[in-house]
Coordinates of N, CA and C in Angstrom, one line a residue:
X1 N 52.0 -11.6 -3.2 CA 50.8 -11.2 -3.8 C 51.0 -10.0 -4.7
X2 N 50.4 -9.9 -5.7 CA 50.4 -8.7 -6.8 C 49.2 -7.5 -6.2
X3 N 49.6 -6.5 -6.7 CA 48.4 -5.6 -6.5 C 47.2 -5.6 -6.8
X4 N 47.0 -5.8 -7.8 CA 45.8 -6.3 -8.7 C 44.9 -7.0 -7.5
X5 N 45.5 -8.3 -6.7 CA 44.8 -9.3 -6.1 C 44.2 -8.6 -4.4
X6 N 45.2 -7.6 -4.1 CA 44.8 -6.9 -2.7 C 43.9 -5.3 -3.0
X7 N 43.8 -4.7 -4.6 CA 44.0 -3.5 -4.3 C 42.2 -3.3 -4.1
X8 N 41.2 -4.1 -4.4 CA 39.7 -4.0 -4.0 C 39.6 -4.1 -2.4
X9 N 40.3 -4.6 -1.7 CA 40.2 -4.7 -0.2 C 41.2 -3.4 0.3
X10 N 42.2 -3.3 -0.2 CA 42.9 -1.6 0.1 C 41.5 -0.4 0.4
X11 N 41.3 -0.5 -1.3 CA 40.2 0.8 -1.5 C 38.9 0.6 -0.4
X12 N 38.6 -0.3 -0.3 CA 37.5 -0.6 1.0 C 38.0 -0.4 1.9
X13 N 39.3 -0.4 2.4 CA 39.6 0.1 3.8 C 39.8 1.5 3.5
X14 N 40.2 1.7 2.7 CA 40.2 3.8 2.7 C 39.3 4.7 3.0
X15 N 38.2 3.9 2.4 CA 36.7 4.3 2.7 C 36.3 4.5 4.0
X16 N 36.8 3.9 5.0 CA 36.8 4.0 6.4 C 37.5 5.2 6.8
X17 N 38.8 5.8 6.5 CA 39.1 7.0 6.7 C 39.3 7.7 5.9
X18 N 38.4 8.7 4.7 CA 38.7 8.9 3.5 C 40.0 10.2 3.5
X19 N 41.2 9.6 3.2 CA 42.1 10.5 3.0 C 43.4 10.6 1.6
X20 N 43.2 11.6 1.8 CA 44.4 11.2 0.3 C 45.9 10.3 0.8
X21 N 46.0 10.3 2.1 CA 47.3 9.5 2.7 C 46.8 7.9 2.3
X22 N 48.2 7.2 2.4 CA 47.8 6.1 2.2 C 48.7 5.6 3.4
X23 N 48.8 6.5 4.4 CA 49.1 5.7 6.1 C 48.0 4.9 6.5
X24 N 47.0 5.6 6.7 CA 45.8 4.8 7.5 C 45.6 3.9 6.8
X25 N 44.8 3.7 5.4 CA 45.5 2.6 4.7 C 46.5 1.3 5.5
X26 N 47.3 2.0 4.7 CA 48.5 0.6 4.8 C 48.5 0.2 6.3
X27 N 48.4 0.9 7.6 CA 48.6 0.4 8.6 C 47.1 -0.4 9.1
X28 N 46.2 -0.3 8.8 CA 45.1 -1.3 8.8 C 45.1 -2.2 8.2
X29 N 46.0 -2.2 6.9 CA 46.0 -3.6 6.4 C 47.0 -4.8 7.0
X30 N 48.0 -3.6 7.1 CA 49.1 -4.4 7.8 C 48.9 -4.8 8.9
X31 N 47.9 -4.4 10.1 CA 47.3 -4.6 11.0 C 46.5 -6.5 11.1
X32 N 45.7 -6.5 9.4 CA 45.1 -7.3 9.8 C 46.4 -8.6 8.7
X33 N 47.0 -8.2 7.4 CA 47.6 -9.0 6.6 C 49.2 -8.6 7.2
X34 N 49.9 -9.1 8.4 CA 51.4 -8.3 8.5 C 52.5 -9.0 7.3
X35 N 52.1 -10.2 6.8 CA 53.0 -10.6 5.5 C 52.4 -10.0 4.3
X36 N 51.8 -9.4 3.9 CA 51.1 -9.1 2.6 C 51.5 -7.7 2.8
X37 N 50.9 -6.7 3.1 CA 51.3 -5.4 3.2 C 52.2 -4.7 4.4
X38 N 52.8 -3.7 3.3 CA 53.9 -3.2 4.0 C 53.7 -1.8 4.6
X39 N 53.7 -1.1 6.0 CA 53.4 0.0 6.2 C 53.6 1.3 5.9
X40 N 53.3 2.6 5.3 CA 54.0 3.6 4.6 C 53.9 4.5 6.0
X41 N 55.1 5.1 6.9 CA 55.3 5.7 7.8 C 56.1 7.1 6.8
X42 N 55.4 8.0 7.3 CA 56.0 9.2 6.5 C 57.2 9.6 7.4
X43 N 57.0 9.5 8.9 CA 58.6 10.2 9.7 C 59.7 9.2 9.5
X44 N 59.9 8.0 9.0 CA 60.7 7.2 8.3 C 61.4 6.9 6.8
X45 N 60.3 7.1 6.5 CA 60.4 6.5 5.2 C 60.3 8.3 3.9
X46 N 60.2 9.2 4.4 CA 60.5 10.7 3.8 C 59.7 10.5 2.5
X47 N 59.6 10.7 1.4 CA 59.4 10.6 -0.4 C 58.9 9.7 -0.5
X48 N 58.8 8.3 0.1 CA 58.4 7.4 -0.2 C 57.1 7.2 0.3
X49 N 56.6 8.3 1.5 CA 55.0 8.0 1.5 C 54.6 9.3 0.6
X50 N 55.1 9.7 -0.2 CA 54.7 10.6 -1.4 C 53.5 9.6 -2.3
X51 N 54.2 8.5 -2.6 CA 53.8 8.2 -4.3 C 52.9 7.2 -3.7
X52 N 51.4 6.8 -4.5 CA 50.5 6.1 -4.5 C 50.7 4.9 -3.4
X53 N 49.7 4.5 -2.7 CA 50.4 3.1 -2.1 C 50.4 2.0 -2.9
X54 N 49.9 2.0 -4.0 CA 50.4 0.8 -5.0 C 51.5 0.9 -5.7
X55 N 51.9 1.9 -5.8 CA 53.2 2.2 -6.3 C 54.3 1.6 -5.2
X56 N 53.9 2.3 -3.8 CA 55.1 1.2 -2.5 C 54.6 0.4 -2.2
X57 N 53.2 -0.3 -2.6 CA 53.5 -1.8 -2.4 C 54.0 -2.7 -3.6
X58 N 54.1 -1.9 -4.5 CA 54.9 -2.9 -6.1 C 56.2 -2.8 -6.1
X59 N 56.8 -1.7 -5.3 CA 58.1 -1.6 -5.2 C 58.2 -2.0 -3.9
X60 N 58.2 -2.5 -2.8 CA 58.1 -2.8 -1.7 C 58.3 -4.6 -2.0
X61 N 57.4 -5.3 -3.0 CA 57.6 -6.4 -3.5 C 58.9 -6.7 -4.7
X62 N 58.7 -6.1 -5.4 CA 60.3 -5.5 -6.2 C 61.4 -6.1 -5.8
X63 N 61.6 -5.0 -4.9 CA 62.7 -5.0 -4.0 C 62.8 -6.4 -3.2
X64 N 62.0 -7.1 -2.8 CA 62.4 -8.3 -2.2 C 62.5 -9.6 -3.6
X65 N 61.8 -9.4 -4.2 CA 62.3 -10.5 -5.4 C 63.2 -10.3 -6.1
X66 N 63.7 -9.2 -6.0 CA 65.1 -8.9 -6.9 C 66.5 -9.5 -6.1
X67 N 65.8 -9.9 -4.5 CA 67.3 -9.8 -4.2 C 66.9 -12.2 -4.0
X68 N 68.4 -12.4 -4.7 CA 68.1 -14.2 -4.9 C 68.1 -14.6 -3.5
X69 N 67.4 -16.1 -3.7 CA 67.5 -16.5 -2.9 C 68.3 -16.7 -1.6
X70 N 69.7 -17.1 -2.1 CA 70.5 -17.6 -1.2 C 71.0 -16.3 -0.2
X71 N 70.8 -14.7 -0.4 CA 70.5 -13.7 0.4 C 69.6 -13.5 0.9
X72 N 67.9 -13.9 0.6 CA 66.8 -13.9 1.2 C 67.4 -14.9 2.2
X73 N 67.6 -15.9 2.2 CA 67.6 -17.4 3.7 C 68.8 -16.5 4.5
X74 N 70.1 -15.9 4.1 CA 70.6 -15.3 4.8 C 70.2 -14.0 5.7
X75 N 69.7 -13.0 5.3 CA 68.6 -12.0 5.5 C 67.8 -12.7 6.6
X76 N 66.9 -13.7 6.4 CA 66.3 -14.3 7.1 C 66.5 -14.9 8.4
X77 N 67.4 -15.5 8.0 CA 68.6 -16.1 9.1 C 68.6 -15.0 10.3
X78 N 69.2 -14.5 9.6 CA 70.5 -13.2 10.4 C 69.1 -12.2 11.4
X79 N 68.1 -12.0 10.3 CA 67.1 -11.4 11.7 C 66.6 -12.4 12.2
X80 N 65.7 -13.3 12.3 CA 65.5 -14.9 13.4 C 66.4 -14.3 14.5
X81 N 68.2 -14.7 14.3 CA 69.4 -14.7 15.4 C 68.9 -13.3 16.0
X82 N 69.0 -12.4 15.3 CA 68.6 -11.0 16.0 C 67.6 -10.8 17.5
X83 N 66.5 -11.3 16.3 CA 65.1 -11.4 17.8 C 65.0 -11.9 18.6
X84 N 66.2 -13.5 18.1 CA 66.2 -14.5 19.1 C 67.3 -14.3 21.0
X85 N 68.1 -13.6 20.2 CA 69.4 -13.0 20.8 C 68.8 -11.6 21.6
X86 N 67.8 -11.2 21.5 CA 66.9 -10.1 22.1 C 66.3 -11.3 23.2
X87 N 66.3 -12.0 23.1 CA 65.6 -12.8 24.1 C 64.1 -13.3 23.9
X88 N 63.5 -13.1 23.0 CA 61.9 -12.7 22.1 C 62.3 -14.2 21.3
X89 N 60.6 -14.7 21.6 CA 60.9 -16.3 20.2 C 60.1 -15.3 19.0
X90 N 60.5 -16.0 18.0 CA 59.5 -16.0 16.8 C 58.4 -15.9 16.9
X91 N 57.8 -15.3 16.1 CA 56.2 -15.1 16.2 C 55.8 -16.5 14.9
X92 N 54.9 -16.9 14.7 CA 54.5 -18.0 13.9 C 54.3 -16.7 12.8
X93 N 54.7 -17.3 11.2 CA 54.1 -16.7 10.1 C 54.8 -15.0 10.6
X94 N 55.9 -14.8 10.8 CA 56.3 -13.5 11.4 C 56.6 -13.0 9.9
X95 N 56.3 -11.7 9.4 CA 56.5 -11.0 8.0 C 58.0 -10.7 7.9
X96 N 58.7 -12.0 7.6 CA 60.3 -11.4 7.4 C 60.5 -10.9 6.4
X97 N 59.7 -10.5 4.9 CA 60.2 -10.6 3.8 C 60.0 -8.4 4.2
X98 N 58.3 -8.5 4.5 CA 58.3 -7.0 4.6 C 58.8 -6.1 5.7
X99 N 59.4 -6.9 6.9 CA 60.4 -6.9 7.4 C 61.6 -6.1 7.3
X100 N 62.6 -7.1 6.4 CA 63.5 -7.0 6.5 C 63.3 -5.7 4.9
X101 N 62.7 -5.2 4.1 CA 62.8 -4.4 3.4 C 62.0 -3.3 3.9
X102 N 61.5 -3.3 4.8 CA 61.4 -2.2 5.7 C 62.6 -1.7 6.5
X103 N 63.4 -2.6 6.8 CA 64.5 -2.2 7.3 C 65.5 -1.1 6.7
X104 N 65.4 -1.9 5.6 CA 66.3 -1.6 4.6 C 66.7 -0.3 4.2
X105 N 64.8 0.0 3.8 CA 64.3 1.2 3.4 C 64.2 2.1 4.6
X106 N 64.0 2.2 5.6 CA 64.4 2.9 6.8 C 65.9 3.4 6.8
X107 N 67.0 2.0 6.8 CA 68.5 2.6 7.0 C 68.5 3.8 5.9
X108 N 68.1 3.9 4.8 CA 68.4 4.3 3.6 C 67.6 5.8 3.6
X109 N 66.4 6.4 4.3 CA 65.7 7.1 4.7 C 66.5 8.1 5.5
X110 N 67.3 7.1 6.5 CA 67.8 7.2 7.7 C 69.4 8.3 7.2
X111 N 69.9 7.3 6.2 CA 71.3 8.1 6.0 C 71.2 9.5 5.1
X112 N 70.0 9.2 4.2 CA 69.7 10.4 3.3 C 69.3 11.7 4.2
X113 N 69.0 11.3 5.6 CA 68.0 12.5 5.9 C 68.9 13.1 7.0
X114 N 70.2 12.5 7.7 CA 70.8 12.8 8.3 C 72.0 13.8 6.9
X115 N 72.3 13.0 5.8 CA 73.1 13.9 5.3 C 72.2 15.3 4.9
X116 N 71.3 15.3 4.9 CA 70.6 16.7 4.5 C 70.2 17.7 5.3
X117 N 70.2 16.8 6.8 CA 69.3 17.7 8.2 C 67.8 17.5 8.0
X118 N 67.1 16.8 7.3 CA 66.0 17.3 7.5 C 65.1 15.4 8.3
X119 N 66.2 15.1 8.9 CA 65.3 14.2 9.7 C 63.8 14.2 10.1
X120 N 62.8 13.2 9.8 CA 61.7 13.4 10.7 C 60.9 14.4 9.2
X121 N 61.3 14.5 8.1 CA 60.7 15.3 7.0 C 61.4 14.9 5.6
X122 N 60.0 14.7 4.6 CA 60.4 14.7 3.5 C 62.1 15.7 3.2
X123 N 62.3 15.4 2.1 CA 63.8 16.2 1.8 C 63.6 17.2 0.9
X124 N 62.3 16.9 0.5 CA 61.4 18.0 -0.4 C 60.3 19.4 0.4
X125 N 60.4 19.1 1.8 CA 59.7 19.5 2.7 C 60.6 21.0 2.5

């Protein structure tokens, strides 16, 4: 889905908690859409719950269409074995796309913030 098509039901949920964050946001929507929207966690994700949430949900989508197919079914694949090998079935309609670039974006959060010390905080903090 494009922004354009979710961002009138975004703005209606913010209205509910009026804040300049776009956590409460995203985690309500992701709440009720978990394949459509992706969650902005600021102790993870550092600079990236800086910028607009339509900014990280257009790059949140981005990022998964850029990467071809025959990596997406693998990606796919490879977490399924993961969850499955946890002992956990599949959930029906389980959000692998925002999923697995949540992940992504986490490892990447993860290694920047360890090289700098400032875990658990923007790098700008």
């Amino acid at each position: 889905m494009r922004w354009s098509e979710v961002e009138p039901f975004v703005r209606a949920v913010a209205l509910i908690k009026p804040t300049r964050s776009p956590v409460f946001a995203s985690k309500f929507c992701h709440f009720l859409l978990p394949a459509v929207f992706p969650v902005v966690d600021r102790a993870v994700l550092g600079n990236w719950s800086r910028m607009p949430y339509s900014e990280y949900f257009d790059s949140v989508r981005q990022e998964w269409l850029a990467v071809d197919a025959e990596n997406r079914r693998a990606l796919t694949t490879t977490m399924r074995r993961r969850i499955e090998a946890a002992g956990r079935s599949m959930i029906p309609l389980y959000p692998m796309a925002i999923k697995i670039t949540e992940l992504r974006r986490i490892g990447r959060a993860s290694i920047s913030t360890m090289a700098t010390g400032t875990v658990g905080r923007s790098s700008e903090s």
